[in-house]
Short mmCIF file of N, CA, C and O in Angstrom, two decimals:
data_model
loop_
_atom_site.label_atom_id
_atom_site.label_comp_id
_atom_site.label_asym_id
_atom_site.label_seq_id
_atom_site.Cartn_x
_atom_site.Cartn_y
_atom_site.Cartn_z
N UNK R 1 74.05 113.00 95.63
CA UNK R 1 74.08 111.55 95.81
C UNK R 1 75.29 111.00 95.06
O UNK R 1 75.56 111.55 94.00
N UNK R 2 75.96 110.10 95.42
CA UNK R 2 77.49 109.66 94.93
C UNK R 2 76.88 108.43 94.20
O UNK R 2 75.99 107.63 94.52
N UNK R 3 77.75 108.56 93.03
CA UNK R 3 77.20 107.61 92.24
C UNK R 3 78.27 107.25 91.42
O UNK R 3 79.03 108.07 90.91
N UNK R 4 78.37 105.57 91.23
CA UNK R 4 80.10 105.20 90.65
C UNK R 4 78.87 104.20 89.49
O UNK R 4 77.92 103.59 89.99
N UNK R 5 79.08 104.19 88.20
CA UNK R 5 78.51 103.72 87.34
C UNK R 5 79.84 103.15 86.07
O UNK R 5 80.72 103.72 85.42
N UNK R 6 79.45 102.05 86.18
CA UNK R 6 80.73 100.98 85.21
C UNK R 6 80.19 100.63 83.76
O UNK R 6 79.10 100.19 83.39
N UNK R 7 81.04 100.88 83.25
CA UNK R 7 80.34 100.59 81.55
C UNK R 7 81.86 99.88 81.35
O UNK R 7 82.82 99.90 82.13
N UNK R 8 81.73 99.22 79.94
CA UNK R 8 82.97 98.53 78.72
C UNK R 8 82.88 97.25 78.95
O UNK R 8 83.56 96.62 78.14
N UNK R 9 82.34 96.60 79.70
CA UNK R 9 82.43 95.34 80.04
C UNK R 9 81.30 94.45 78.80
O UNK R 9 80.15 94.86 78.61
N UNK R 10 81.80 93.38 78.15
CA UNK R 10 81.62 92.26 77.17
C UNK R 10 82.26 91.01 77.79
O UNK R 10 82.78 90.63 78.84
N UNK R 11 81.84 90.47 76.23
CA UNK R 11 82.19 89.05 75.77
C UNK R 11 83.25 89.38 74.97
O UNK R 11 83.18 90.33 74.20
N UNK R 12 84.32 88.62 75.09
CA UNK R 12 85.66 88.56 74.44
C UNK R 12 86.30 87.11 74.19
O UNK R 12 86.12 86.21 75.01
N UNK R 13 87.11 86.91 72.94
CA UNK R 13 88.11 85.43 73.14
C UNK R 13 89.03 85.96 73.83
O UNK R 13 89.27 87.11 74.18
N UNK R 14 89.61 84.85 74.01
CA UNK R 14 90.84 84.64 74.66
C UNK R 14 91.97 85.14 74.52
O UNK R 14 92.66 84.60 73.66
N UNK R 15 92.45 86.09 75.15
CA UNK R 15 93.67 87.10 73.89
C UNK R 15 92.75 88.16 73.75
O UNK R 15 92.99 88.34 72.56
N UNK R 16 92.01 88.89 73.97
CA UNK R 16 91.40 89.84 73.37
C UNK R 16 91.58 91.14 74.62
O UNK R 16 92.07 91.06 75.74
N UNK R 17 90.97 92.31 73.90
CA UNK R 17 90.95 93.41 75.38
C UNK R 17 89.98 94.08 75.21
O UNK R 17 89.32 94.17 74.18
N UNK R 18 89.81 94.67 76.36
CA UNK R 18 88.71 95.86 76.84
C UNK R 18 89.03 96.53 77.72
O UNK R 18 89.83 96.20 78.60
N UNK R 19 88.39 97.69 77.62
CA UNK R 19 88.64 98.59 78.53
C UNK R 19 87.45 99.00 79.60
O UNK R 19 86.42 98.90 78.93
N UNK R 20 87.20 99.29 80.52
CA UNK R 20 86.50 99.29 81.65
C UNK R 20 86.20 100.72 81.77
O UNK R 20 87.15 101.46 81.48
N UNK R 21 85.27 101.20 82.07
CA UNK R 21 85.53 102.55 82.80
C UNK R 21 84.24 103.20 83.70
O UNK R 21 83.11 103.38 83.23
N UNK R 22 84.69 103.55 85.21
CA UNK R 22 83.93 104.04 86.04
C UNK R 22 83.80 105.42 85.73
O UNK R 22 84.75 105.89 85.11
N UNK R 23 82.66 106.35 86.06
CA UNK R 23 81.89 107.39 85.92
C UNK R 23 81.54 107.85 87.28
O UNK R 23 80.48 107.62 87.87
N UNK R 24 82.62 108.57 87.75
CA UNK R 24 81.79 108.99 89.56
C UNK R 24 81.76 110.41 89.79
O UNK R 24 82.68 111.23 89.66
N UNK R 25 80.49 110.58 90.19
CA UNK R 25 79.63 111.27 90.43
C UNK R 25 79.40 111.70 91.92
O UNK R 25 79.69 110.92 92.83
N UNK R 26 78.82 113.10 92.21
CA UNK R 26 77.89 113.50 93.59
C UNK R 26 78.85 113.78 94.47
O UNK R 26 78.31 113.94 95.57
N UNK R 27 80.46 113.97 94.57
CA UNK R 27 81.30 114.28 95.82
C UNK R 27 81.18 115.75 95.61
O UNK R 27 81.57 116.54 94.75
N UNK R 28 80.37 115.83 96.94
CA UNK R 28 80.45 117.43 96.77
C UNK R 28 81.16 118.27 98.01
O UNK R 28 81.11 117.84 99.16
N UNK R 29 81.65 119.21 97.76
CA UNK R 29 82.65 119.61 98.56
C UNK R 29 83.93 119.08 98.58
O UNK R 29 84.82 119.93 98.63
N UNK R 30 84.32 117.74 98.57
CA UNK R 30 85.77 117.32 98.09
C UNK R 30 86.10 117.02 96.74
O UNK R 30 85.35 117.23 95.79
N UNK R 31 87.35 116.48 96.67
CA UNK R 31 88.07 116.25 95.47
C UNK R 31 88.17 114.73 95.40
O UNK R 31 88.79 114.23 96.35
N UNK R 32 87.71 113.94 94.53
CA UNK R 32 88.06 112.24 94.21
C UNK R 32 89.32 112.32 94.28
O UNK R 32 89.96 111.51 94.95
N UNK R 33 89.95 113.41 93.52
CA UNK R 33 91.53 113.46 93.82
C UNK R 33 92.22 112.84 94.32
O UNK R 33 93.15 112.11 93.98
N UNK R 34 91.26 113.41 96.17
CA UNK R 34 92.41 112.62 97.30
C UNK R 34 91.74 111.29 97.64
O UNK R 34 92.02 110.74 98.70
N UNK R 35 90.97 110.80 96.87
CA UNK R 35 90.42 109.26 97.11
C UNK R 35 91.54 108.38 96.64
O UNK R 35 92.39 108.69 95.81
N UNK R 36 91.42 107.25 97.26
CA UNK R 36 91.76 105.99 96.84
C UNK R 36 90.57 105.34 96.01
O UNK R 36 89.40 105.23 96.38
N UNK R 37 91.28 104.83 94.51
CA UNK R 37 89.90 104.21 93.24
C UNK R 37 90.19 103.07 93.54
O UNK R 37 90.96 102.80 94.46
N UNK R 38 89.58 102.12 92.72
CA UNK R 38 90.05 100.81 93.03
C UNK R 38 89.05 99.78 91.68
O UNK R 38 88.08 100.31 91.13
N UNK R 39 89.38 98.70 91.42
CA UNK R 39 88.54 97.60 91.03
C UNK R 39 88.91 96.64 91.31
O UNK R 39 90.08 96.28 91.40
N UNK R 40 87.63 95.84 91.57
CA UNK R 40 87.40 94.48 92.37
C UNK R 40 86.93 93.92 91.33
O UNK R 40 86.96 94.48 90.24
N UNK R 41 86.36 92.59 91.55
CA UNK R 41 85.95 91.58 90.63
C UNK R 41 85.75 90.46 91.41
O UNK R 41 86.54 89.98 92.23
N UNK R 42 84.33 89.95 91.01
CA UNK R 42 84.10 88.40 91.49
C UNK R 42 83.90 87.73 90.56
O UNK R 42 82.91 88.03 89.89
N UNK R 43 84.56 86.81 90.22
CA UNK R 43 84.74 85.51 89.86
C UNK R 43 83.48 84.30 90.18
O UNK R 43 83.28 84.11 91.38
N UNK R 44 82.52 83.36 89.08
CA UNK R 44 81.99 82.74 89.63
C UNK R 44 82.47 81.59 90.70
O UNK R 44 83.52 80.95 90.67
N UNK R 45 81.16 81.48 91.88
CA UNK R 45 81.89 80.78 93.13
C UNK R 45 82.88 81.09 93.51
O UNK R 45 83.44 80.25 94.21
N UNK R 46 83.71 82.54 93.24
CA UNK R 46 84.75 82.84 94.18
C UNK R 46 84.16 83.69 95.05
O UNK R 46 82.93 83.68 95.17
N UNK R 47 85.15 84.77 95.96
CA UNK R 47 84.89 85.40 96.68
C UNK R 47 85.44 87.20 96.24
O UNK R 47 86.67 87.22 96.19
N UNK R 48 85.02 88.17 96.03
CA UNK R 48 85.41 89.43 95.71
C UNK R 48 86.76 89.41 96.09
O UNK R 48 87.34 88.94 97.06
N UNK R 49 87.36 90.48 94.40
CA UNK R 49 89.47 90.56 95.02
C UNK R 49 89.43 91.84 94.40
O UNK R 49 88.95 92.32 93.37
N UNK R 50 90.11 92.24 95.37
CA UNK R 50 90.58 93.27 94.62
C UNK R 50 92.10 93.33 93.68
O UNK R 50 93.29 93.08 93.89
N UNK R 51 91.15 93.87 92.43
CA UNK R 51 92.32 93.42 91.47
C UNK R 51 93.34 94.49 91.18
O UNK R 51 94.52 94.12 91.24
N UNK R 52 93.13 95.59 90.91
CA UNK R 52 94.09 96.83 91.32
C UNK R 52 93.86 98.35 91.81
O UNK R 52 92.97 98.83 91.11
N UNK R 53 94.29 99.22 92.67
CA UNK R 53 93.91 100.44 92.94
C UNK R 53 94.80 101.30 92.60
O UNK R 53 95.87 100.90 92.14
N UNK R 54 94.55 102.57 92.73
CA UNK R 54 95.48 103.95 92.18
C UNK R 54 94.98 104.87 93.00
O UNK R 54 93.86 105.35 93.17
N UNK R 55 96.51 105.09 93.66
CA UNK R 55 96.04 105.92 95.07
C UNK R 55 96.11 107.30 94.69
O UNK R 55 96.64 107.60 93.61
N UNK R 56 95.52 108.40 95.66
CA UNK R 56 95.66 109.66 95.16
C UNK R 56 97.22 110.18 94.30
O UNK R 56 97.37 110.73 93.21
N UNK R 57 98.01 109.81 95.12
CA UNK R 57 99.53 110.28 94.16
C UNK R 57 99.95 109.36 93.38
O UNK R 57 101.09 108.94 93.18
N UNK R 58 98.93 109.07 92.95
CA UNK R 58 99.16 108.15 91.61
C UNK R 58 100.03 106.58 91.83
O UNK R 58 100.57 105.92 90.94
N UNK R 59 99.98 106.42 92.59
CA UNK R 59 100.86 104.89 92.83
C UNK R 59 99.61 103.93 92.36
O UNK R 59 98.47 104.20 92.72
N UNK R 60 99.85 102.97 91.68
CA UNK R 60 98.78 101.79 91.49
C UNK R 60 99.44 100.33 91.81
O UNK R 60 100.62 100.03 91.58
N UNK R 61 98.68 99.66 92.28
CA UNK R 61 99.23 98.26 92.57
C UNK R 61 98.20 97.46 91.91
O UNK R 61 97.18 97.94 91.42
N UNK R 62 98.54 96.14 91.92
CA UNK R 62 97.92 95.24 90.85
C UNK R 62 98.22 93.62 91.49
O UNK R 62 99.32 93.11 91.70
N UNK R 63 96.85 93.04 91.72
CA UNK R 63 97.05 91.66 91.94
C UNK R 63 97.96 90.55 91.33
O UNK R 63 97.84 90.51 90.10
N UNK R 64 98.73 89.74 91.78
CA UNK R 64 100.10 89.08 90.47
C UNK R 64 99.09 88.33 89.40
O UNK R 64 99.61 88.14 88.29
N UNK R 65 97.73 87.88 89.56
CA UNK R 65 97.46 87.54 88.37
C UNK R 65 97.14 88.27 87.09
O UNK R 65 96.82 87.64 86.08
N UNK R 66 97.23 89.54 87.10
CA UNK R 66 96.56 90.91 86.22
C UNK R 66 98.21 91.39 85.66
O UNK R 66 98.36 91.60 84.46
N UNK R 67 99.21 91.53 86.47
CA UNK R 67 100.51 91.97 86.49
C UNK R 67 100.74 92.17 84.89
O UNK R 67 100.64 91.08 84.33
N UNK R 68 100.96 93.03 84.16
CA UNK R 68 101.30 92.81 82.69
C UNK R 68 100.52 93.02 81.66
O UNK R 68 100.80 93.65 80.65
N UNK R 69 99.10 92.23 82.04
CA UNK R 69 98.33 92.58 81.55
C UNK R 69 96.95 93.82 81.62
O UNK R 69 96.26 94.17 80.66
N UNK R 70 96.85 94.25 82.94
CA UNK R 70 95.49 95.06 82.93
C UNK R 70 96.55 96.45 83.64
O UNK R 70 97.56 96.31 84.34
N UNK R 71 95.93 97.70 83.18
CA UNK R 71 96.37 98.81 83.03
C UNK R 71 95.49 99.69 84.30
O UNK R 71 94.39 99.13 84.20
N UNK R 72 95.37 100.44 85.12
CA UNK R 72 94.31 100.90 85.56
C UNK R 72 94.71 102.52 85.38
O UNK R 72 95.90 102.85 85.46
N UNK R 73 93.81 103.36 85.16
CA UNK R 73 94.39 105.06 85.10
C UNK R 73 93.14 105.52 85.96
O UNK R 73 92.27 105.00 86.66
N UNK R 74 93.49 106.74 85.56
CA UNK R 74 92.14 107.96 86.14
C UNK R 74 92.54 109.51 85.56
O UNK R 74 93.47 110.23 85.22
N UNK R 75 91.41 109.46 85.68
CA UNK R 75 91.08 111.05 84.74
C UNK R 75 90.53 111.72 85.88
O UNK R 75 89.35 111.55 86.20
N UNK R 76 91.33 112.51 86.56
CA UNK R 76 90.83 113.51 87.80
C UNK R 76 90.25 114.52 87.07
O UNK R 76 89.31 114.95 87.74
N UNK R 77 90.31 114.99 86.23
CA UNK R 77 89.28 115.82 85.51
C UNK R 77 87.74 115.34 85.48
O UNK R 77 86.75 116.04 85.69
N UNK R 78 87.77 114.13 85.20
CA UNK R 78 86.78 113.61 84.47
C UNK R 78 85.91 113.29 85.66
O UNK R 78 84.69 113.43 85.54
N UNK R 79 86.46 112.86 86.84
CA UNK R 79 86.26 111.71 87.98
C UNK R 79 86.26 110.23 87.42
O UNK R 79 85.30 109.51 87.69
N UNK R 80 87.37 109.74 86.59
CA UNK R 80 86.72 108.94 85.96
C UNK R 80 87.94 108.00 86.04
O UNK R 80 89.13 108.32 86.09
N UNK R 81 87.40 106.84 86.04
CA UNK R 81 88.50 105.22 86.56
C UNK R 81 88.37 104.22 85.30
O UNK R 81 87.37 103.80 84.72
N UNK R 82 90.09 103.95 85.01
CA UNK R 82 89.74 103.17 83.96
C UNK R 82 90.36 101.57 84.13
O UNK R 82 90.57 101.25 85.30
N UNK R 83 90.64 100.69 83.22
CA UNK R 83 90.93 99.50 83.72
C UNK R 83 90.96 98.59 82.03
O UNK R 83 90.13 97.93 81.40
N UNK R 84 92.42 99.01 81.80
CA UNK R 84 92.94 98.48 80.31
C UNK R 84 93.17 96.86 80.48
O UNK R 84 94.06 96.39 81.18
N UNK R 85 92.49 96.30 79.94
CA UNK R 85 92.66 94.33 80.28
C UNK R 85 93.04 93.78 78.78
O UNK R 85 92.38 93.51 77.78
N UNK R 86 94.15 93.75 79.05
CA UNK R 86 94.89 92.73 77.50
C UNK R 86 94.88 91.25 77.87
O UNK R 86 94.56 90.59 78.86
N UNK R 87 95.35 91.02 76.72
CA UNK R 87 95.41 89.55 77.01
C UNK R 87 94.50 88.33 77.93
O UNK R 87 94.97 87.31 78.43
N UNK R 88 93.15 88.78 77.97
CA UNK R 88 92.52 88.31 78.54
C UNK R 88 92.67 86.62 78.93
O UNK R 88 93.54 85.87 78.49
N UNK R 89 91.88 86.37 79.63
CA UNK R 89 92.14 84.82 79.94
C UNK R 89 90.77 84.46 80.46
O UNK R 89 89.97 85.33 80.81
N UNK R 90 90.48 83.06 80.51
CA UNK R 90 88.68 82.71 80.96
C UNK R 90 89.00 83.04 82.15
O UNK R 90 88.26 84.00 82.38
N UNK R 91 89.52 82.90 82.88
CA UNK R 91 89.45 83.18 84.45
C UNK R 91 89.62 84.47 84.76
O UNK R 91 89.49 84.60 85.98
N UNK R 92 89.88 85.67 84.13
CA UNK R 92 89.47 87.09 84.14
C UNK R 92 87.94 86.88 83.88
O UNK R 92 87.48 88.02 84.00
N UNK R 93 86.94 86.06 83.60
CA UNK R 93 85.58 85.93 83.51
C UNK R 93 84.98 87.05 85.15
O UNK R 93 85.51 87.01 86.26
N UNK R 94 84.39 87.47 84.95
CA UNK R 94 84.30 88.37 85.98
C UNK R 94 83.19 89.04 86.14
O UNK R 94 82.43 88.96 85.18
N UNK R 95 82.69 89.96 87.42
CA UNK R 95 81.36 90.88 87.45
C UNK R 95 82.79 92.01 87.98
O UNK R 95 83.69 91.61 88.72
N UNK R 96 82.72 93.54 87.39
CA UNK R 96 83.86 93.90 88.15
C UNK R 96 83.36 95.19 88.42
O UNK R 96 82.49 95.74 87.74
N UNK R 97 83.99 95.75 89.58
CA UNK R 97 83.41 96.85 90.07
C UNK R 97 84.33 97.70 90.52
O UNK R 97 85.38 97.15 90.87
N UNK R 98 84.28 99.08 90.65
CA UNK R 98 84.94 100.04 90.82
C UNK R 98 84.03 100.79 91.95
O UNK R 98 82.84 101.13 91.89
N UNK R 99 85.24 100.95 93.25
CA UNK R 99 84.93 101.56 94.49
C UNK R 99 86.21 102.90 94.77
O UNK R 99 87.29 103.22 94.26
N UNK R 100 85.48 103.30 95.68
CA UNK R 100 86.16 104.84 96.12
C UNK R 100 86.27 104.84 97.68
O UNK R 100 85.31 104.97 98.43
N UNK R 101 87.70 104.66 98.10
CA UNK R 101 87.97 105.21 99.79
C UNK R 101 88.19 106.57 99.78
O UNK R 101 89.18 107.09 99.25
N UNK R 102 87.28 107.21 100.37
CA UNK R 102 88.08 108.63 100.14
C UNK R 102 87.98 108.96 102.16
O UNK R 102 88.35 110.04 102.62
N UNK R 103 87.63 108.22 102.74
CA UNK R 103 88.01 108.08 104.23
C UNK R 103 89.49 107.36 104.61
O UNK R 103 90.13 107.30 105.66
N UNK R 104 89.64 107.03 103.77
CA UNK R 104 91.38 105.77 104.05
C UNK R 104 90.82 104.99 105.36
O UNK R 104 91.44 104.61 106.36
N UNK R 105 89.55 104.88 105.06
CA UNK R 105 89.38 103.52 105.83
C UNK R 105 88.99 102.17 105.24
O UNK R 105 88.41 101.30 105.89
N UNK R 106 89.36 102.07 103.91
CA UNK R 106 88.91 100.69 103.29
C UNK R 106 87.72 100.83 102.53
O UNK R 106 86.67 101.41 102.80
N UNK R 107 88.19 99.98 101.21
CA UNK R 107 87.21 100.14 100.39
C UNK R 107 85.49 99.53 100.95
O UNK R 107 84.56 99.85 100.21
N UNK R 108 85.32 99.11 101.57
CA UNK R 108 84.27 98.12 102.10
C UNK R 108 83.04 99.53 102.83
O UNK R 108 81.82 99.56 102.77
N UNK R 109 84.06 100.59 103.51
CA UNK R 109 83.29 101.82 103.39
C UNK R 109 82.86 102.81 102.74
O UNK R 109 82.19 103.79 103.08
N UNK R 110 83.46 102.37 101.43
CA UNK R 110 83.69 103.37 100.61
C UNK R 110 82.33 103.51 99.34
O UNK R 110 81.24 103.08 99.71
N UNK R 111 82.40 103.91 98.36
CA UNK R 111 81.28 104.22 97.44
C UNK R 111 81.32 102.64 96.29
O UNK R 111 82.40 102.20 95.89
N UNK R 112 80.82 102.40 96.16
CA UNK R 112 80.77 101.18 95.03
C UNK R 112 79.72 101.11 94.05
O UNK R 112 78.53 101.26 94.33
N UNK R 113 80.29 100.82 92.60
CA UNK R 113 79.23 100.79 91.52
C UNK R 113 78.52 99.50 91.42
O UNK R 113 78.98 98.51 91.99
N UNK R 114 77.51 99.45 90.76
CA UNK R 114 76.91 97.92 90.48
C UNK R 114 77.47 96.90 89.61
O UNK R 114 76.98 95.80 89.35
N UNK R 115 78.79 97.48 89.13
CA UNK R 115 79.57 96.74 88.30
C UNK R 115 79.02 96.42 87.03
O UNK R 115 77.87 96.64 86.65
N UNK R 116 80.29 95.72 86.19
CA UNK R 116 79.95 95.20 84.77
C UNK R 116 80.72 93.73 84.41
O UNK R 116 81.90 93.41 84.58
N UNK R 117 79.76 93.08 83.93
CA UNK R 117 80.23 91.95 83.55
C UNK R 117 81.15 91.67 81.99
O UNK R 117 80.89 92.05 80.85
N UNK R 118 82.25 90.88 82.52
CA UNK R 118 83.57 90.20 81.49
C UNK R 118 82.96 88.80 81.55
O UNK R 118 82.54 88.03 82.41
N UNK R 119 83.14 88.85 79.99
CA UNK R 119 83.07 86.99 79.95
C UNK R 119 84.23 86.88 79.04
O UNK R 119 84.34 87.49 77.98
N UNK R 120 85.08 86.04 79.54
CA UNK R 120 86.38 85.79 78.17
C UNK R 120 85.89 83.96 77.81
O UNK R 120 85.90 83.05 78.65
N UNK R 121 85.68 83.89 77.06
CA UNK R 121 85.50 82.18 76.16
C UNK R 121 87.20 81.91 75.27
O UNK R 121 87.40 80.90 74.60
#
């Protein structure tokens, strides 16, 4: 059974950091390797964004509001997705979640954790 489980997520001021990190589990027979990771985040009354991914050969992209500040890696050893957030801001306030394409058909098919909640004050 595939299982993406999110821990690091708090309460922080403004200026402060945390680190995020997914735990995935149950791919059996393939490699996360060749997945596409990703984290999303909803925002209250917004709508889910994806805020940055890291594709199998390592390329990562990053929404322009995160740019500078949030880091994302992965530990292919580990299966494991991370998501370095400096400099926080209230509007990084967030539920955030970490998903897996490993079809390259879009994260929306892909595996998703129940996420963890950011509050920046």
């Amino acid at each position: 059974q595939v299982q993406l489980v999110e821990s690091g997520g708090g309460s922080v001021q403004a200026g402060g950091s945390l680190t995020l990190s997914c735990a995935v589990s149950g791919y059996i027979g393939s490699s996360i390797s060749d997945c596409t990771m990703g984290w999303h985040r909803q925002r209250p009354g917004k709508e889910r964004e994806l805020v940055s991914i890291v594709r199998k050969n390592g390329v990562t992209t990053y929404i322009d509001s995160v740019k500078g500040r949030f880091t994302v890696s992965r530990d292919r050893r580990r299966n494991a997705l991370y998501l370095r957030m400096n400099n926080l801001k209230a509007e990084d306030t967030a539920m955030y979640y970490c998903a897996v394409d490993c079809l390259g058909s879009g994260f929306d098919t892909g595996d998703w954790g129940r996420g963890t909640q950011v509050t920046v004050s």
